[in-house]
Structure formats: structure tokens, C-alpha cells
Coordinates of C-alpha atoms in Angstrom, one line a residue:
X1 CA 152.4 74.1 71.2
X2 CA 155.5 76.1 70.7
X3 CA 157.1 77.9 67.7
X4 CA 160.8 78.0 67.1
X5 CA 162.5 80.8 68.9
X6 CA 163.5 83.9 66.8
X7 CA 166.9 85.6 67.0
X8 CA 168.1 87.3 70.2
X9 CA 166.3 90.5 71.2
X10 CA 167.9 94.0 71.2
X11 CA 166.3 95.4 74.4
X12 CA 164.3 94.5 77.4
X13 CA 161.7 91.8 77.0
X14 CA 158.0 92.0 77.9
X15 CA 155.3 89.3 78.1
X16 CA 151.8 89.7 76.8
X17 CA 149.3 87.0 77.9
X18 CA 145.9 86.2 76.4
X19 CA 144.0 83.8 78.8
X20 CA 141.0 83.1 76.4
X21 CA 138.2 80.8 76.9
X22 CA 139.7 77.7 75.3
X23 CA 143.5 78.4 75.6
X24 CA 146.2 80.7 76.8
X25 CA 148.6 82.4 74.4
X26 CA 151.8 84.0 75.4
X27 CA 154.0 86.5 73.3
X28 CA 157.5 87.4 74.4
X29 CA 158.2 90.8 72.8
X30 CA 161.2 93.0 72.4
X31 CA 160.0 96.2 74.1
X32 CA 161.8 98.7 71.8
X33 CA 160.9 97.2 68.5
X34 CA 157.8 95.1 69.0
X35 CA 159.6 92.0 67.5
X36 CA 158.1 88.8 68.8
X37 CA 160.9 86.7 70.2
X38 CA 159.0 83.7 71.1
X39 CA 155.3 82.5 71.5
X40 CA 153.6 79.7 73.4
X41 CA 150.0 78.3 73.7
X42 CA 148.3 75.8 75.9
X43 CA 144.7 74.7 75.9
X44 CA 142.1 74.7 78.7
X45 CA 139.8 71.8 79.7
X46 CA 136.1 72.9 79.7
X47 CA 133.1 71.0 80.9
X48 CA 129.3 71.5 80.5
X49 CA 127.1 71.7 83.6
X50 CA 123.7 73.2 84.5
X51 CA 123.2 74.2 80.9
X52 CA 126.4 76.2 80.7
X53 CA 130.2 75.9 80.3
X54 CA 132.6 75.9 83.2
X55 CA 136.3 75.8 83.8
X56 CA 138.5 75.1 86.8
X57 CA 140.5 78.3 87.4
X58 CA 143.5 76.0 88.1
X59 CA 143.4 75.3 84.4
X60 CA 144.3 78.9 83.7
X61 CA 147.4 78.8 85.9
X62 CA 148.5 75.4 84.5
X63 CA 148.0 76.7 80.9
X64 CA 149.9 80.0 81.7
X65 CA 152.8 78.1 83.1
X66 CA 152.8 75.7 80.2
X67 CA 152.7 78.5 77.6
X68 CA 155.4 80.4 79.3
X69 CA 157.7 77.3 79.3
X70 CA 157.4 77.2 75.5
X71 CA 159.1 80.6 75.5
X72 CA 162.2 79.5 77.3
X73 CA 165.0 80.4 77.6
X74 CA 164.2 84.0 76.7
X75 CA 161.2 84.3 79.0
X76 CA 163.6 84.1 82.0
X77 CA 164.8 87.6 81.0
X78 CA 161.4 89.2 80.9
X79 CA 161.3 92.6 82.6
X80 CA 157.5 93.1 82.7
X81 CA 154.2 91.2 82.1
X82 CA 150.5 91.9 81.6
X83 CA 147.6 89.4 81.3
X84 CA 144.4 90.0 79.3
X85 CA 141.4 87.8 79.4
X86 CA 137.6 87.3 78.8
X87 CA 135.3 89.9 80.2
X88 CA 132.4 87.6 81.1
X89 CA 133.9 84.6 83.0
X90 CA 133.5 84.7 86.9
X91 CA 135.7 82.8 89.4
X92 CA 134.5 82.5 93.0
X93 CA 137.5 82.0 95.4
X94 CA 137.9 81.1 99.1
X95 CA 140.1 82.9 101.6
X96 CA 143.1 81.0 100.3
X97 CA 142.5 82.0 96.7
X98 CA 141.3 78.5 95.8
X99 CA 138.2 78.0 93.7
X100 CA 134.9 77.4 95.6
X101 CA 133.5 75.9 92.4
X102 CA 134.3 75.9 88.7
X103 CA 134.4 79.3 87.1
X104 CA 131.2 80.2 85.1
X105 CA 131.7 81.2 81.6
X106 CA 129.4 84.0 80.3
X107 CA 126.7 81.6 79.1
X108 CA 123.6 83.4 77.9
X109 CA 120.7 81.0 78.4
X110 CA 121.0 80.1 82.1
X111 CA 121.3 83.6 83.4
X112 CA 118.8 85.2 81.0
X113 CA 115.7 85.2 83.3
X114 CA 117.6 86.6 86.2
X115 CA 119.1 89.3 83.9
X116 CA 115.6 90.3 82.8
X117 CA 114.4 90.8 86.4
X118 CA 117.5 92.9 87.2
X119 CA 116.9 95.2 84.3
X120 CA 113.3 95.8 85.5
X121 CA 114.2 96.1 89.2
X122 CA 116.7 99.0 88.5
X123 CA 114.5 101.1 86.3
X124 CA 114.7 99.5 82.8
X125 CA 117.2 99.6 80.0
X126 CA 117.7 103.3 79.8
X127 CA 118.4 103.6 83.5
X128 CA 121.0 100.8 83.2
X129 CA 122.7 102.4 80.1
X130 CA 122.9 105.7 81.8
X131 CA 124.2 104.1 85.1
X132 CA 126.7 101.4 83.9
X133 CA 127.1 102.3 80.2
X134 CA 125.5 99.1 79.1
X135 CA 122.2 97.3 79.2
X136 CA 123.7 94.0 80.6
X137 CA 123.4 90.9 78.5
X138 CA 122.9 87.5 80.3
X139 CA 126.6 87.0 79.8
X140 CA 127.6 90.0 82.1
X141 CA 129.1 88.9 85.4
X142 CA 126.3 90.8 87.2
X143 CA 123.7 88.4 85.8
X144 CA 126.0 85.4 86.4
X145 CA 126.4 86.3 90.1
X146 CA 122.6 86.8 90.5
X147 CA 122.1 83.4 88.9
X148 CA 124.7 81.8 91.2
X149 CA 123.2 83.3 94.3
X150 CA 119.9 81.6 93.5
X151 CA 121.2 78.3 92.2
X152 CA 124.4 77.8 94.4
X153 CA 123.9 79.8 97.6
X154 CA 126.5 77.6 99.4
X155 CA 129.2 78.8 97.0
X156 CA 128.1 82.4 97.5
X157 CA 128.4 82.0 101.3
X158 CA 131.9 80.5 101.0
X159 CA 133.2 83.3 98.6
X160 CA 136.0 85.4 99.9
X161 CA 136.8 86.9 96.4
X162 CA 135.2 87.3 93.0
X163 CA 137.7 87.6 90.1
X164 CA 137.8 87.6 86.3
X165 CA 140.4 85.3 84.8
X166 CA 143.1 87.8 84.0
X167 CA 142.7 89.4 87.5
X168 CA 143.0 86.0 89.1
X169 CA 146.2 85.3 87.2
X170 CA 147.6 88.7 88.1
X171 CA 146.9 88.1 91.7
X172 CA 148.6 84.6 91.6
X173 CA 151.7 86.3 90.0
X174 CA 151.9 89.2 92.5
X175 CA 149.9 88.4 95.6
X176 CA 147.8 91.5 95.1
X177 CA 144.2 91.4 93.9
X178 CA 143.3 94.5 91.6
X179 CA 141.4 95.3 88.5
X180 CA 141.1 98.4 86.2
X181 CA 138.3 100.4 84.6
X182 CA 138.2 98.6 81.3
X183 CA 137.6 95.2 83.0
X184 CA 135.2 96.7 85.6
X185 CA 133.1 98.4 82.8
X186 CA 132.1 94.9 81.4
X187 CA 130.8 93.5 84.7
X188 CA 127.5 95.4 85.1
X189 CA 128.4 96.5 88.7
X190 CA 130.6 99.4 87.8
X191 CA 129.2 102.9 87.6
X192 CA 130.4 104.6 84.4
X193 CA 129.6 108.0 85.7
X194 CA 131.5 107.8 89.0
X195 CA 134.2 105.3 87.9
X196 CA 133.5 103.2 91.1
X197 CA 131.6 100.1 91.9
X198 CA 127.8 100.8 92.0
X199 CA 126.6 100.1 95.6
X200 CA 122.9 99.9 94.6
X201 CA 123.7 97.2 91.9
X202 CA 125.9 95.3 94.3
X203 CA 123.1 95.4 97.0
X204 CA 120.5 94.1 94.5
X205 CA 122.5 91.1 93.6
X206 CA 123.9 90.5 97.1
X207 CA 127.5 90.9 96.2
X208 CA 129.6 92.5 99.0
X209 CA 132.0 95.1 97.6
X210 CA 134.8 93.6 99.8
X211 CA 134.8 90.5 97.5
X212 CA 135.8 92.6 94.5
X213 CA 139.3 93.8 93.8
X214 CA 140.1 97.5 94.1
X215 CA 140.7 99.5 90.9
X216 CA 144.2 100.7 90.1
X217 CA 144.9 103.9 88.2
X218 CA 146.3 104.1 84.6
X219 CA 150.0 103.4 84.5
X220 CA 150.2 102.0 88.1
X221 CA 152.1 98.8 88.6
X222 CA 150.3 96.0 90.3
X223 CA 153.5 94.7 91.8
X224 CA 156.2 92.3 90.8
X225 CA 156.4 88.6 90.2
X226 CA 156.8 86.5 93.3
X227 CA 158.9 83.4 93.7
X228 CA 156.6 80.7 92.4
X229 CA 157.7 77.1 92.0
X230 CA 157.7 75.9 88.4
X231 CA 156.9 79.4 87.0
X232 CA 159.5 80.6 84.5
X233 CA 158.9 84.2 84.9
X234 CA 161.8 85.9 86.8
X235 CA 161.2 87.1 90.3
X236 CA 160.9 90.9 90.5
X237 CA 159.6 91.4 87.0
X238 CA 157.1 94.3 86.9
X239 CA 153.4 93.3 86.5
X240 CA 151.0 95.7 84.8
X241 CA 147.3 95.6 85.4
X242 CA 145.5 93.2 83.2
X243 CA 142.5 94.1 81.1
X244 CA 139.6 92.7 79.1
X245 CA 140.3 91.1 75.7
X246 CA 138.6 93.8 73.6
X247 CA 140.4 96.5 75.5
X248 CA 143.7 94.7 75.0
X249 CA 143.0 94.2 71.2
X250 CA 142.4 98.0 70.9
X251 CA 145.7 98.6 72.6
X252 CA 147.4 96.0 70.3
X253 CA 146.2 97.8 67.2
X254 CA 147.1 101.2 68.7
X255 CA 143.6 102.5 67.9
X256 CA 142.8 106.1 67.7
X257 CA 139.2 107.4 68.3
X258 CA 136.9 106.7 65.4
X259 CA 138.8 103.9 63.8
X260 CA 136.3 101.0 63.6
X261 CA 137.4 97.4 63.9
X262 CA 135.4 94.5 62.5
X263 CA 136.4 91.2 64.2
X264 CA 135.4 88.1 62.3
X265 CA 135.5 85.1 64.6
X266 CA 132.9 82.4 65.5
X267 CA 130.8 85.4 66.4
X268 CA 131.3 89.0 65.1
X269 CA 132.4 92.1 67.0
X270 CA 132.5 95.8 66.0
X271 CA 134.3 98.2 68.3
X272 CA 136.1 101.6 68.3
X273 CA 137.8 103.9 70.7
X274 CA 135.6 107.0 71.6
X275 CA 136.2 110.1 73.6
X276 CA 132.5 110.2 74.5
X277 CA 130.9 108.0 77.1
X278 CA 128.3 105.9 75.3
X279 CA 124.9 105.0 76.9
X280 CA 122.8 103.0 74.3
X281 CA 119.4 102.2 75.8
X282 CA 118.7 99.7 73.0
X283 CA 121.4 97.4 74.3
X284 CA 122.9 97.1 70.8
X285 CA 126.1 98.8 71.9
X286 CA 127.8 98.1 75.2
X287 CA 129.3 101.2 76.6
X288 CA 132.6 99.9 77.8
X289 CA 135.7 101.8 79.0
X290 CA 138.9 101.2 77.3
X291 CA 142.2 100.3 79.0
X292 CA 143.3 103.9 79.2
X293 CA 141.1 107.0 79.8
X294 CA 138.7 106.8 76.9
X295 CA 135.8 104.5 76.0
X296 CA 135.3 101.4 73.9
X297 CA 131.7 101.1 72.5
X298 CA 131.3 97.6 71.3
X299 CA 128.6 95.6 69.5
X300 CA 128.4 91.8 68.8
X301 CA 126.6 89.7 66.4
X302 CA 126.0 86.1 67.3
X303 CA 126.3 84.6 63.8
X304 CA 129.6 85.0 61.9
X305 CA 132.2 82.4 61.3
X306 CA 130.4 79.5 62.9
X307 CA 127.2 80.1 61.0
X308 CA 128.8 80.4 57.6
X309 CA 130.9 77.3 58.2
X310 CA 127.8 75.4 59.1
X311 CA 126.1 76.5 55.9
X312 CA 129.2 75.5 53.9
X313 CA 129.2 72.0 55.6
X314 CA 125.4 71.6 54.8
X315 CA 126.2 72.4 51.2
X316 CA 129.2 70.2 51.0
X317 CA 131.5 73.0 49.8
X318 CA 134.7 74.5 50.9
X319 CA 133.9 77.8 52.7
X320 CA 135.8 79.8 50.1
X321 CA 133.9 78.3 47.2
X322 CA 131.5 81.2 46.7
X323 CA 129.7 82.5 43.5
X324 CA 127.8 85.8 43.1
X325 CA 124.6 85.4 45.1
X326 CA 122.1 86.8 42.6
X327 CA 118.5 87.2 44.0
X328 CA 118.9 84.7 46.9
X329 CA 119.1 86.0 50.5
X330 CA 120.3 84.0 53.5
X331 CA 119.9 85.4 57.0
X332 CA 122.2 82.9 58.9
X333 CA 120.6 83.4 62.3
X334 CA 121.4 79.9 63.5
X335 CA 121.8 81.0 67.1
X336 CA 119.1 83.7 67.2
X337 CA 120.7 87.2 66.7
X338 CA 121.6 90.2 68.8
X339 CA 121.9 92.8 66.0
X340 CA 119.1 92.9 65.1
X341 CA 117.5 91.8 68.4
X342 CA 116.0 88.5 67.3
X343 CA 116.8 86.1 70.2
X344 CA 114.3 83.4 69.0
X345 CA 115.1 83.6 65.3
X346 CA 116.4 80.8 63.2
X347 CA 118.1 80.9 59.8
X348 CA 116.0 82.1 56.9
X349 CA 116.4 81.4 53.1
X350 CA 114.5 83.5 50.6
X351 CA 114.6 83.8 46.8
X352 CA 115.5 80.2 45.9
X353 CA 115.1 79.3 42.2
X354 CA 115.8 76.2 40.0
X355 CA 118.9 78.1 38.8
X356 CA 120.3 78.8 42.3
X357 CA 123.6 77.1 42.9
X358 CA 125.3 76.0 46.1
X359 CA 128.0 78.7 45.7
X360 CA 125.4 81.4 45.5
X361 CA 123.7 80.2 48.7
X362 CA 127.1 80.2 50.4
X363 CA 127.8 83.7 49.2
X364 CA 124.4 84.8 50.5
X365 CA 125.2 83.5 53.9
X366 CA 128.4 85.6 54.0
X367 CA 126.3 88.6 53.0
X368 CA 123.7 88.1 55.7
X369 CA 126.4 87.9 58.4
X370 CA 128.3 90.9 57.0
X371 CA 125.1 93.0 56.7
X372 CA 124.5 92.6 60.5
X373 CA 128.1 93.6 61.3
X374 CA 128.0 96.7 59.1
X375 CA 124.8 97.8 60.6
X376 CA 126.7 98.2 63.9
X377 CA 129.5 100.4 62.6
X378 CA 127.7 103.7 62.8
X379 CA 126.2 103.1 66.3
X380 CA 129.6 102.0 67.7
X381 CA 131.2 105.2 66.2
X382 CA 128.5 107.4 67.6
X383 CA 127.0 108.4 64.2
X384 CA 127.7 108.2 60.4
X385 CA 131.2 107.4 59.5
X386 CA 132.9 109.3 56.7
X387 CA 133.2 107.1 53.5
X388 CA 137.0 107.4 53.4
X389 CA 137.4 105.8 56.8
X390 CA 138.7 102.3 56.4
X391 CA 137.6 99.2 58.3
X392 CA 140.3 97.3 60.2
X393 CA 139.5 93.7 59.6
X394 CA 140.6 91.3 62.4
X395 CA 140.1 87.8 63.6
X396 CA 140.4 84.5 61.7
X397 CA 138.0 85.6 59.0
X398 CA 140.1 88.5 58.0
X399 CA 142.5 86.1 56.4
X400 CA 139.7 84.7 54.2
X401 CA 139.2 86.2 50.7
X402 CA 135.5 85.4 50.8
X403 CA 135.0 87.3 54.0
X404 CA 137.3 90.2 53.0
X405 CA 135.7 90.7 49.6
X406 CA 132.2 90.5 51.0
X407 CA 133.0 93.2 53.6
X408 CA 134.6 95.4 50.9
X409 CA 131.6 95.0 48.5
X410 CA 128.9 95.6 51.1
X411 CA 130.7 98.5 52.9
X412 CA 132.1 100.3 49.9
X413 CA 135.1 101.0 52.1
X414 CA 138.8 100.3 52.1
X415 CA 139.9 97.4 54.3
X416 CA 143.1 96.9 56.2
X417 CA 144.1 93.5 57.6
X418 CA 146.7 93.7 60.3
X419 CA 149.5 91.1 60.2
X420 CA 149.4 90.7 64.0
X421 CA 147.3 87.5 64.5
X422 CA 147.3 87.7 68.3
X423 CA 146.2 91.3 69.0
X424 CA 145.0 90.6 72.5
X425 CA 148.3 89.2 73.6
X426 CA 150.1 91.9 71.7
X427 CA 148.0 94.6 73.4
X428 CA 148.8 93.0 76.9
X429 CA 152.5 93.1 75.9
X430 CA 152.1 96.8 74.9
X431 CA 150.6 97.5 78.3
X432 CA 153.6 95.8 80.0
X433 CA 156.0 97.8 77.7
X434 CA 154.2 101.1 78.5
X435 CA 154.7 100.5 82.2
X436 CA 158.4 99.5 81.8
X437 CA 159.2 102.4 79.5
X438 CA 156.9 105.1 81.0
X439 CA 155.0 105.4 77.7
X440 CA 151.4 105.3 76.5
X441 CA 150.8 101.7 75.6
X442 CA 148.8 102.6 72.5
X443 CA 151.6 104.7 71.3
X444 CA 153.9 101.8 72.0
X445 CA 151.7 99.6 69.8
X446 CA 151.6 102.1 67.0
X447 CA 155.5 102.2 67.1
X448 CA 155.4 98.4 66.9
X449 CA 153.1 98.6 63.9
X450 CA 150.4 96.6 65.6
X451 CA 147.8 97.5 62.9
X452 CA 150.2 97.3 59.9
X453 CA 149.2 94.9 57.1
X454 CA 147.9 94.7 53.6
X455 CA 145.6 97.5 52.4
X456 CA 142.7 96.7 50.0
X457 CA 141.2 99.7 48.2
X458 CA 137.5 100.3 48.2
X459 CA 135.1 98.9 45.6
X460 CA 131.7 100.4 44.6
X461 CA 129.1 99.5 47.3
X462 CA 126.7 96.8 46.2
X463 CA 123.5 98.8 46.9
X464 CA 121.4 96.1 45.2
X465 CA 122.5 93.4 47.6
X466 CA 122.0 95.7 50.6
X467 CA 118.5 96.6 49.5
X468 CA 117.7 93.0 48.9
X469 CA 118.8 91.9 52.4
X470 CA 117.1 94.8 54.0
X471 CA 113.8 94.1 52.2
X472 CA 113.8 90.4 53.4
X473 CA 114.7 91.4 56.9
X474 CA 112.1 94.1 57.1
X475 CA 109.3 91.8 55.8
X476 CA 110.1 88.7 57.8
X477 CA 109.0 89.8 61.2
X478 CA 106.6 87.0 62.0
X479 CA 109.1 84.4 60.8
X480 CA 112.0 85.8 62.8
X481 CA 110.0 86.4 66.0
X482 CA 108.2 83.0 66.5
X483 CA 105.5 83.4 69.1
X484 CA 105.7 87.2 69.0
X485 CA 105.4 89.3 72.1
X486 CA 104.3 86.2 74.2
X487 CA 107.7 84.8 73.9
X488 CA 109.5 88.0 74.9
X489 CA 110.7 88.8 78.4
X490 CA 109.5 91.9 80.2
X491 CA 112.7 93.7 79.6
X492 CA 112.5 92.9 75.9
X493 CA 109.0 94.3 75.6
X494 CA 110.1 97.5 77.4
X495 CA 113.0 98.0 75.2
X496 CA 111.0 97.6 72.0
X497 CA 109.4 100.9 72.9
X498 CA 112.8 102.6 72.7
X499 CA 113.8 103.8 69.2
X500 CA 116.9 101.9 68.1
X501 CA 120.1 103.7 66.8
X502 CA 120.6 100.7 64.5
X503 CA 119.0 101.4 61.2
X504 CA 117.6 98.1 60.0
X505 CA 114.5 98.6 58.0
X506 CA 111.4 97.1 59.5
X507 CA 113.0 95.6 62.5
X508 CA 112.9 97.2 66.0
X509 CA 115.7 96.2 68.4
X510 CA 116.2 95.6 72.0
X511 CA 119.0 94.5 74.4
X512 CA 119.6 91.2 72.6
X513 CA 122.4 89.2 74.0
X514 CA 125.0 91.9 74.1
X515 CA 128.8 91.5 73.6
X516 CA 131.0 88.6 74.5
X517 CA 134.7 87.8 74.5
X518 CA 137.0 87.9 71.5
X519 CA 138.0 84.2 71.2
X520 CA 141.5 83.1 70.5
X521 CA 142.0 82.8 66.8

């Protein structure tokens, strides 16, 4: 899919790539001004196997080439490129760089049991948080590799390299395999204190350090584009290190410390840049590194856009057709939930009356999803956030009036909606421009206006709705935890003894499912 090319650029061009789960998006950007000169997009073929989702890494390369061709002829003048991608997809490659098996996406269910054993083997949730910055979710590469070692030992024996998607593509472009701290921080095998791979973790999961790419320093070029048949990027173009999708989005918005982002996609994500290294033993906040020299605490809820769309479909209503909710409460935990930590929960409806309308039920579903996201803002920012600090609202849901107005009403905060609809690709482009121009990529993105967009003033916070949702959530423990402690894993029982930083009345939280990728919008 290609858009019509825009007018000729003024200065050198840079390429930002977002190799997401389902598709690859490319932006060709004028480095001095941030003007998007061309864009391209190409989908990936996925398949289900062994209870999870997989993708042939050759699909990433094909989609990248395809998306770049949509940006011709200007792409042939590109001076620098950077690739961002999902943090929880693992490719296992042979000595020739070819996949040993399809890449494993960060599926939660199949690696959950192995993740639980890992947490216990290395001292429990607090020890993991202090060591790696995060209590790993089943989606973390460390859990995926441990699962693979048990279920596909022949693939492990044949492995000569382990790569995340953007690092694999960077290596294909340059011939050099590297990674950086932002990417490494989301694997579970990087030590947040030392800034190096954790030898004890690697030993526990049987992953030789030699299979992993070395880390490059901030601002260091990976190399240049090689001569590659069928690849429209020019030979000799600079290649900046890639990074994870959340880290690239933070660059694309030019975030400064303490500016919270609420990303409304199929699932919901809250993140902010921080100068302090996070180590949340509850697992609600993943203590990730950013793509520069700071940190990127991040929390994820499982139920956001997908859950609300499902409720709208059940009601036979357009998803914007909401009415004031009144006394009804919907907790739309259709996939369990991670904040609060309710992995076995299902959706809950409370307060239904003869007078309740479909539009009220739909609005209540929005409120239940937004409540969980807002609960994560303070923990992600390291404490209470001043009332005058706005929320930067991103993702497909940010363009929805129903989502936006629900966030404003339940937060009592101003909301800003960036015009940039591909912040991950834009952040990758800013990284490439920073390398080319010798500038801080976040400063580049701020000059480009990556976070610019409509501003919506605050409205009075709806305390009644917040109290109503909190009361239902606090009193529904038996319904939201079917089977009780007997259904919890050992690590979940241990973490339930740790006081949570997430103030949800009546609910104690644990590691949950942790963060996942920011999907293409």
C-alpha cells in the first residue's frame, strides 16, 4: 500500500522503519524539517502453531523491501536509516543468517509455566526486578527461549544467532549484528545495573552469550547499507542502531521525563521517560531502558480497543454510539487482565436495570478500560503526577471521540493528540537523523513537532464514576479470581505478598502478563 509522493525535499533524507507484528511501515523523512516525503506499508503472513503465533523472518525482509519500493524514487536518495520493531519476538538463525524455525512471537500462554519456574529459580519477583528492571512476563524473550529449549531442542542446538526483528533486519542491511540497551532491557537477559548481559540468567536458560549481538553505544553507527539485490536503499547509506517499538515511539514524540503517554490500541500501554531506574517487584511496571541514556517504565493493560469493539459488536452498536453510563459498571476483562493482576478473570457487568440502554453499557466498557490505564499512570511516573500535567494520547483510539472524552472525564487532565500517526517509524527516522546530523534524536523529533497536535482542555474529574468502578472492582474478588489461590502459579502466590504500587481498592496485584509490543495502527 503506497501513498502519493509529496513535493521534493529540502535536505538529506532519512528512513524510519517500523517492522511490527502484522506489517512493516516505512517513512521517508526530510531530515532538517521532519516533513514526510513518502510512506509505504506491506503486511506479514503469520501462522498459528503450538498454541502460539509465528512468522517466517523472511517475511520481515520481503515486507521491508516492498514498503521501501513504495517510497521510490526518493528512497534511492536516503542518507541514513534505522529500524524499530517488537520487543518480544525471537528469531533463531543458523550460521548463514537463515531461520532455523519460524520466529516466535511473544505469546503469553505457552511460555507461562516456564516463566513461573524461572522467577522462582532466581529468587522471586523482587530479585528479578532489581536485577533486570522487570519481573518478566511470559512474553519476554527469556521465557520464550526457555520454552523453546524444552519443546524444540534441535532448533536450539542448530542456533548460531538469536535476534529480535529489527536487529535481524539491521544485520541484513549492514552485515553486522548488534543491538542497544533499549532493546536488550526488554529481553529478561540484560542486567539493568551493569548494562550488560546477565551471565547467571543466560546460564539458567541455556543461552550462550555468543548467540546474542553485542551492544553498541549511543550515537554509534552500526555500519552502512551493503549492495543488496532488489533493495532500493542506496549503498553506503548510514545505518543507525534499531530499537524497540516503545523506545522508538518515545523518540518520535520527543518525550521529556515525566510526560506520560497513554497508547490506545488493541491493548493499552502507559509509558514515560524517567531519569531513575525503575524496579517494580509487583511486575505491574516493566523497568525498560529508553533508546538514549534514560529509562522507560512501561505498563500494559490487556483489554483496550479489542475489548470495547467486542462489546460494541455484541450490542449491535457503532463503537462511538455511547450514552452517559449511569449506575452500570462494565469491567471488560475479556482476556484476563494485567493491571490489576487478574489473569483468569472474565468480563463483569454490574448494576444492570430495566432502564439501562445499550449506549450506557458501551460507555461503561470504555470507562472500565480507561480506569485500568489511568491506574498505571502514577506507578509509571514514579509517584503522583501533578494535576496540570497533560496526557499524550496515542494509538488508533486517540482519534476516537468516545475514547478521548472518557480519558478526559476520568482523569480530569488535559489531553494532547499528536498528529503523527506512525510514531514508531517517526522515532526510527529521528534516530537516523540524529546519527546523520550529530544531534540528540529526541531533540530532532521535538524540532519536527512529533508530539504536536490538537489540545483538549481538562474537564472536572468524574469522581462518582471512579468510585463506582473502584467499589465493584474491590468487591468482586471471588468472581474475578475463579478458583482462587489453587489456580495461581507459585510466582503469582509469592508476588501477592508484595504490596503493590498500583492503588486499586480491594485488589492485590502481581506480575500479571507484563508489557507487549505497540502494534501498528
